[in-house]
């Protein structure tokens, strides 16, 4: 049997709880102030961890996970604000591309989102998710949602909860992003640096506008579980 080790990171307890409950006989390990849960899901071994919110927490968690457990794949699950036209709360976005919307060296002549050392320095660098994982998650998502409620696209990350129509519009325009959150691009950068295939997936909890805070609070649990269910379905059969 071609058994894989799959690392899964969620920022919040609500984003990992469902997966932890589905693991078979999980073993708990503590490293670098983080609690890792190891157990089987289907034919594969899952290493699950809560990173905390934000890009620094996400990046350090990804590196510790890679160093300790050498996963075959790295997955970031969770919830996000919807930016793309036609997105609604409860829809699902698979990040084929990841970009840091708050990385700003414009005073030195770089366009916003450019990370020196990555790409040509002339346009925002987009970390590319593994196409096989993107396709696998798209298929798994269709077992829970109809086709118009699932899309592959760009997810933008930054250390800010976007709840403002003007900021939403700027991020959407500058990066052609479909969703916005606070961890994915940091995890993507660490995965790329280590040569680990990755994907970032998000259920939409709000629309990143003036209603975002209330919507997030109302739909956090429901949408976090949706993302975790799709992850659980997919990782149980990844080859």
Tab-separated table of C-alpha atoms in Angstrom:
chain	number	residue	atom	x	y	z
A	1	UNK	CA	0.000	0.000	0.000
A	2	UNK	CA	1.351	3.406	-1.012
A	3	UNK	CA	0.896	5.128	2.334
A	4	UNK	CA	1.471	8.890	2.500
A	5	UNK	CA	2.250	11.246	5.360
A	6	UNK	CA	0.070	14.325	4.987
A	7	UNK	CA	0.596	17.467	7.037
A	8	UNK	CA	-2.498	19.581	7.666
A	9	UNK	CA	-2.385	23.048	9.221
A	10	UNK	CA	-5.338	25.072	10.472
A	11	UNK	CA	-5.000	28.436	12.168
A	12	UNK	CA	-7.855	28.050	14.639
A	13	UNK	CA	-9.308	25.302	16.808
A	14	UNK	CA	-12.516	25.405	14.786
A	15	UNK	CA	-10.502	24.610	11.651
A	16	UNK	CA	-8.884	21.427	12.984
A	17	UNK	CA	-11.438	20.011	15.444
A	18	UNK	CA	-13.427	17.963	12.929
A	19	UNK	CA	-10.299	16.365	11.470
A	20	UNK	CA	-8.881	15.559	14.896
A	21	UNK	CA	-12.122	13.795	15.824
A	22	UNK	CA	-11.936	11.705	12.635
A	23	UNK	CA	-8.380	10.481	13.231
A	24	UNK	CA	-7.894	6.880	14.308
A	25	UNK	CA	-6.110	6.586	17.693
A	26	UNK	CA	-4.253	9.911	17.434
A	27	UNK	CA	-0.917	10.355	19.171
A	28	UNK	CA	-0.181	13.789	20.633
A	29	UNK	CA	3.293	15.319	20.429
A	30	UNK	CA	4.489	18.759	21.522
A	31	UNK	CA	7.232	20.621	19.668
A	32	UNK	CA	8.252	24.276	19.623
A	33	UNK	CA	5.157	25.251	21.573
A	34	UNK	CA	2.880	23.471	19.104
A	35	UNK	CA	0.690	20.410	19.614
A	36	UNK	CA	0.762	17.879	16.778
A	37	UNK	CA	-1.792	15.103	16.364
A	38	UNK	CA	-0.745	11.984	14.440
A	39	UNK	CA	-3.184	9.346	13.332
A	40	UNK	CA	-4.673	7.523	10.384
A	41	UNK	CA	-7.360	8.883	8.097
A	42	UNK	CA	-8.264	6.268	5.528
A	43	UNK	CA	-5.117	4.715	4.094
A	44	UNK	CA	-2.845	7.650	4.963
A	45	UNK	CA	-1.199	9.074	8.068
A	46	UNK	CA	-2.274	12.580	9.037
A	47	UNK	CA	-0.166	15.043	11.025
A	48	UNK	CA	-2.519	17.781	12.197
A	49	UNK	CA	-1.620	21.034	13.960
A	50	UNK	CA	-3.141	24.363	14.943
A	51	UNK	CA	-0.753	27.155	13.987
A	52	UNK	CA	-2.422	30.241	15.390
A	53	UNK	CA	-3.494	33.177	13.255
A	54	UNK	CA	-1.206	35.128	10.930
A	55	UNK	CA	1.670	34.605	8.537
A	56	UNK	CA	4.481	34.265	11.091
A	57	UNK	CA	2.612	31.626	13.085
A	58	UNK	CA	1.740	29.807	9.876
A	59	UNK	CA	5.281	29.851	8.499
A	60	UNK	CA	6.980	28.648	11.669
A	61	UNK	CA	4.401	25.865	12.051
A	62	UNK	CA	4.935	24.714	8.479
A	63	UNK	CA	8.700	24.569	8.960
A	64	UNK	CA	8.499	22.655	12.248
A	65	UNK	CA	6.067	20.189	10.681
A	66	UNK	CA	8.307	19.638	7.665
A	67	UNK	CA	11.483	19.276	9.747
A	68	UNK	CA	9.969	16.794	12.194
A	69	UNK	CA	7.579	14.727	10.080
A	70	UNK	CA	8.784	15.055	6.448
A	71	UNK	CA	5.273	15.057	4.962
A	72	UNK	CA	4.667	13.980	1.393
A	73	UNK	CA	2.043	16.721	1.073
A	74	UNK	CA	1.213	19.878	3.017
A	75	UNK	CA	-2.358	21.152	3.218
A	76	UNK	CA	-3.688	24.337	4.769
A	77	UNK	CA	-7.379	24.202	5.636
A	78	UNK	CA	-9.651	26.923	6.930
A	79	UNK	CA	-11.983	29.789	6.152
A	80	UNK	CA	-11.613	33.023	4.216
A	81	UNK	CA	-13.305	36.159	2.995
A	82	UNK	CA	-14.727	35.977	-0.504
A	83	UNK	CA	-13.474	38.441	-3.113
A	84	UNK	CA	-14.391	36.866	-6.426
A	85	UNK	CA	-17.546	37.761	-8.310
A	86	UNK	CA	-20.378	35.379	-7.560
A	87	UNK	CA	-18.879	33.931	-4.378
A	88	UNK	CA	-21.215	33.367	-1.439
A	89	UNK	CA	-20.822	32.291	2.166
A	90	UNK	CA	-20.434	28.518	2.157
A	91	UNK	CA	-18.660	28.354	-1.203
A	92	UNK	CA	-15.242	26.695	-1.501
A	93	UNK	CA	-12.044	28.070	-3.040
A	94	UNK	CA	-9.006	25.945	-3.861
A	95	UNK	CA	-5.880	28.079	-3.998
A	96	UNK	CA	-4.113	27.225	-7.225
A	97	UNK	CA	-2.059	30.381	-6.624
A	98	UNK	CA	-1.084	32.183	-3.423
A	99	UNK	CA	0.070	35.787	-3.047
A	100	UNK	CA	0.963	38.084	-0.128
A	101	UNK	CA	-1.249	41.139	-0.512
A	102	UNK	CA	0.388	43.098	2.318
A	103	UNK	CA	4.021	42.695	1.204
A	104	UNK	CA	4.867	46.289	0.317
A	105	UNK	CA	8.225	47.542	-0.977
A	106	UNK	CA	6.701	50.123	-3.291
A	107	UNK	CA	9.001	52.809	-1.850
A	108	UNK	CA	11.873	50.926	-3.496
A	109	UNK	CA	10.159	50.667	-6.849
A	110	UNK	CA	8.657	47.211	-6.476
A	111	UNK	CA	4.973	46.644	-7.243
A	112	UNK	CA	2.946	45.694	-4.199
A	113	UNK	CA	3.065	41.963	-3.511
A	114	UNK	CA	6.530	41.457	-4.975
A	115	UNK	CA	8.774	39.384	-2.692
A	116	UNK	CA	12.442	39.988	-3.635
A	117	UNK	CA	14.139	36.750	-4.583
A	118	UNK	CA	10.966	35.258	-6.014
A	119	UNK	CA	9.937	35.796	-9.614
A	120	UNK	CA	10.988	38.623	-11.902
A	121	UNK	CA	10.532	41.445	-9.379
A	122	UNK	CA	8.106	43.180	-11.729
A	123	UNK	CA	4.821	41.594	-10.714
A	124	UNK	CA	3.433	40.023	-7.520
A	125	UNK	CA	4.922	36.576	-7.060
A	126	UNK	CA	2.347	33.808	-7.022
A	127	UNK	CA	3.242	30.569	-5.294
A	128	UNK	CA	1.858	27.731	-7.401
A	129	UNK	CA	0.059	24.904	-5.627
A	130	UNK	CA	0.541	21.320	-6.755
A	131	UNK	CA	-1.823	20.767	-9.687
A	132	UNK	CA	-2.548	17.184	-8.702
A	133	UNK	CA	-3.645	18.283	-5.234
A	134	UNK	CA	-5.728	21.123	-6.668
A	135	UNK	CA	-7.563	18.699	-8.944
A	136	UNK	CA	-8.010	16.138	-6.168
A	137	UNK	CA	-9.553	18.710	-3.849
A	138	UNK	CA	-11.804	20.009	-6.592
A	139	UNK	CA	-13.173	16.516	-7.057
A	140	UNK	CA	-13.650	15.989	-3.323
A	141	UNK	CA	-15.400	19.353	-2.934
A	142	UNK	CA	-17.922	18.368	-5.595
A	143	UNK	CA	-19.084	15.579	-3.301
A	144	UNK	CA	-20.370	18.263	-0.914
A	145	UNK	CA	-21.165	21.233	-3.166
A	146	UNK	CA	-22.419	21.874	-6.675
A	147	UNK	CA	-20.023	23.032	-9.375
A	148	UNK	CA	-20.981	26.708	-9.208
A	149	UNK	CA	-20.037	26.747	-5.514
A	150	UNK	CA	-16.484	25.447	-6.017
A	151	UNK	CA	-13.667	27.224	-7.830
A	152	UNK	CA	-9.939	27.108	-8.371
A	153	UNK	CA	-8.286	30.494	-8.082
A	154	UNK	CA	-5.942	32.874	-6.318
A	155	UNK	CA	-5.920	33.279	-2.547
A	156	UNK	CA	-4.352	36.428	-1.080
A	157	UNK	CA	-2.832	36.413	2.416
A	158	UNK	CA	-1.951	39.231	4.793
A	159	UNK	CA	-1.753	40.046	8.483
A	160	UNK	CA	-5.109	41.815	8.570
A	161	UNK	CA	-8.720	40.681	8.789
A	162	UNK	CA	-10.287	42.349	5.771
A	163	UNK	CA	-13.685	43.808	6.652
A	164	UNK	CA	-13.778	46.888	4.461
A	165	UNK	CA	-15.241	47.240	0.982
A	166	UNK	CA	-12.480	49.595	-0.187
A	167	UNK	CA	-9.646	47.297	0.926
A	168	UNK	CA	-11.502	44.337	-0.529
A	169	UNK	CA	-11.719	46.093	-3.877
A	170	UNK	CA	-8.032	46.989	-3.867
A	171	UNK	CA	-6.900	43.426	-3.165
A	172	UNK	CA	-9.281	42.034	-5.753
A	173	UNK	CA	-8.091	44.500	-8.393
A	174	UNK	CA	-4.350	44.305	-7.696
A	175	UNK	CA	-4.100	40.534	-7.384
A	176	UNK	CA	-7.171	39.162	-9.198
A	177	UNK	CA	-7.767	37.215	-6.004
A	178	UNK	CA	-10.814	35.103	-5.235
A	179	UNK	CA	-10.382	34.922	-1.460
A	180	UNK	CA	-8.446	36.652	1.308
A	181	UNK	CA	-7.130	35.249	4.586
A	182	UNK	CA	-4.108	35.393	6.895
A	183	UNK	CA	-1.917	32.285	6.498
A	184	UNK	CA	-1.946	30.513	3.146
A	185	UNK	CA	0.775	32.343	1.223
A	186	UNK	CA	3.200	32.011	4.143
A	187	UNK	CA	2.667	28.257	4.248
A	188	UNK	CA	3.032	28.167	0.473
A	189	UNK	CA	6.389	29.973	0.627
A	190	UNK	CA	7.755	27.538	3.210
A	191	UNK	CA	6.468	24.543	1.249
A	192	UNK	CA	8.083	25.796	-1.961
A	193	UNK	CA	11.384	26.455	-0.176
A	194	UNK	CA	11.383	22.854	1.089
A	195	UNK	CA	10.150	21.231	-2.104
A	196	UNK	CA	6.951	19.909	-0.523
A	197	UNK	CA	3.826	19.737	-2.719
A	198	UNK	CA	1.089	21.858	-1.146
A	199	UNK	CA	-2.397	23.234	-1.519
A	200	UNK	CA	-4.414	25.840	0.396
A	201	UNK	CA	-8.186	25.413	0.634
A	202	UNK	CA	-10.782	27.743	2.081
A	203	UNK	CA	-14.509	27.741	2.747
A	204	UNK	CA	-15.982	31.232	2.479
A	205	UNK	CA	-17.149	32.569	5.866
A	206	UNK	CA	-17.764	36.192	4.867
A	207	UNK	CA	-17.438	38.603	1.960
A	208	UNK	CA	-14.575	40.748	3.336
A	209	UNK	CA	-16.749	43.874	3.424
A	210	UNK	CA	-18.567	45.868	6.091
A	211	UNK	CA	-20.585	42.793	7.043
A	212	UNK	CA	-17.525	40.561	7.417
A	213	UNK	CA	-17.152	40.589	11.198
A	214	UNK	CA	-20.775	39.641	11.845
A	215	UNK	CA	-20.728	37.064	9.050
A	216	UNK	CA	-17.491	35.515	10.315
A	217	UNK	CA	-18.901	35.185	13.809
A	218	UNK	CA	-22.124	33.663	12.488
A	219	UNK	CA	-20.604	31.200	10.038
A	220	UNK	CA	-17.114	30.412	11.416
A	221	UNK	CA	-17.992	27.006	12.818
A	222	UNK	CA	-20.124	25.859	9.890
A	223	UNK	CA	-17.660	26.873	7.194
A	224	UNK	CA	-14.604	25.621	9.096
A	225	UNK	CA	-16.231	22.193	9.380
A	226	UNK	CA	-17.081	22.222	5.663
A	227	UNK	CA	-13.436	22.815	4.761
A	228	UNK	CA	-12.297	20.130	7.206
A	229	UNK	CA	-14.808	17.624	5.812
A	230	UNK	CA	-13.537	18.158	2.281
A	231	UNK	CA	-9.945	17.820	3.492
A	232	UNK	CA	-10.801	14.611	5.337
A	233	UNK	CA	-12.480	13.163	2.272
A	234	UNK	CA	-9.530	13.996	0.048
A	235	UNK	CA	-6.608	13.015	2.295
A	236	UNK	CA	-8.123	9.619	3.064
A	237	UNK	CA	-7.494	8.531	-0.518
A	238	UNK	CA	-4.538	10.597	-1.759
A	239	UNK	CA	-1.920	8.457	-3.454
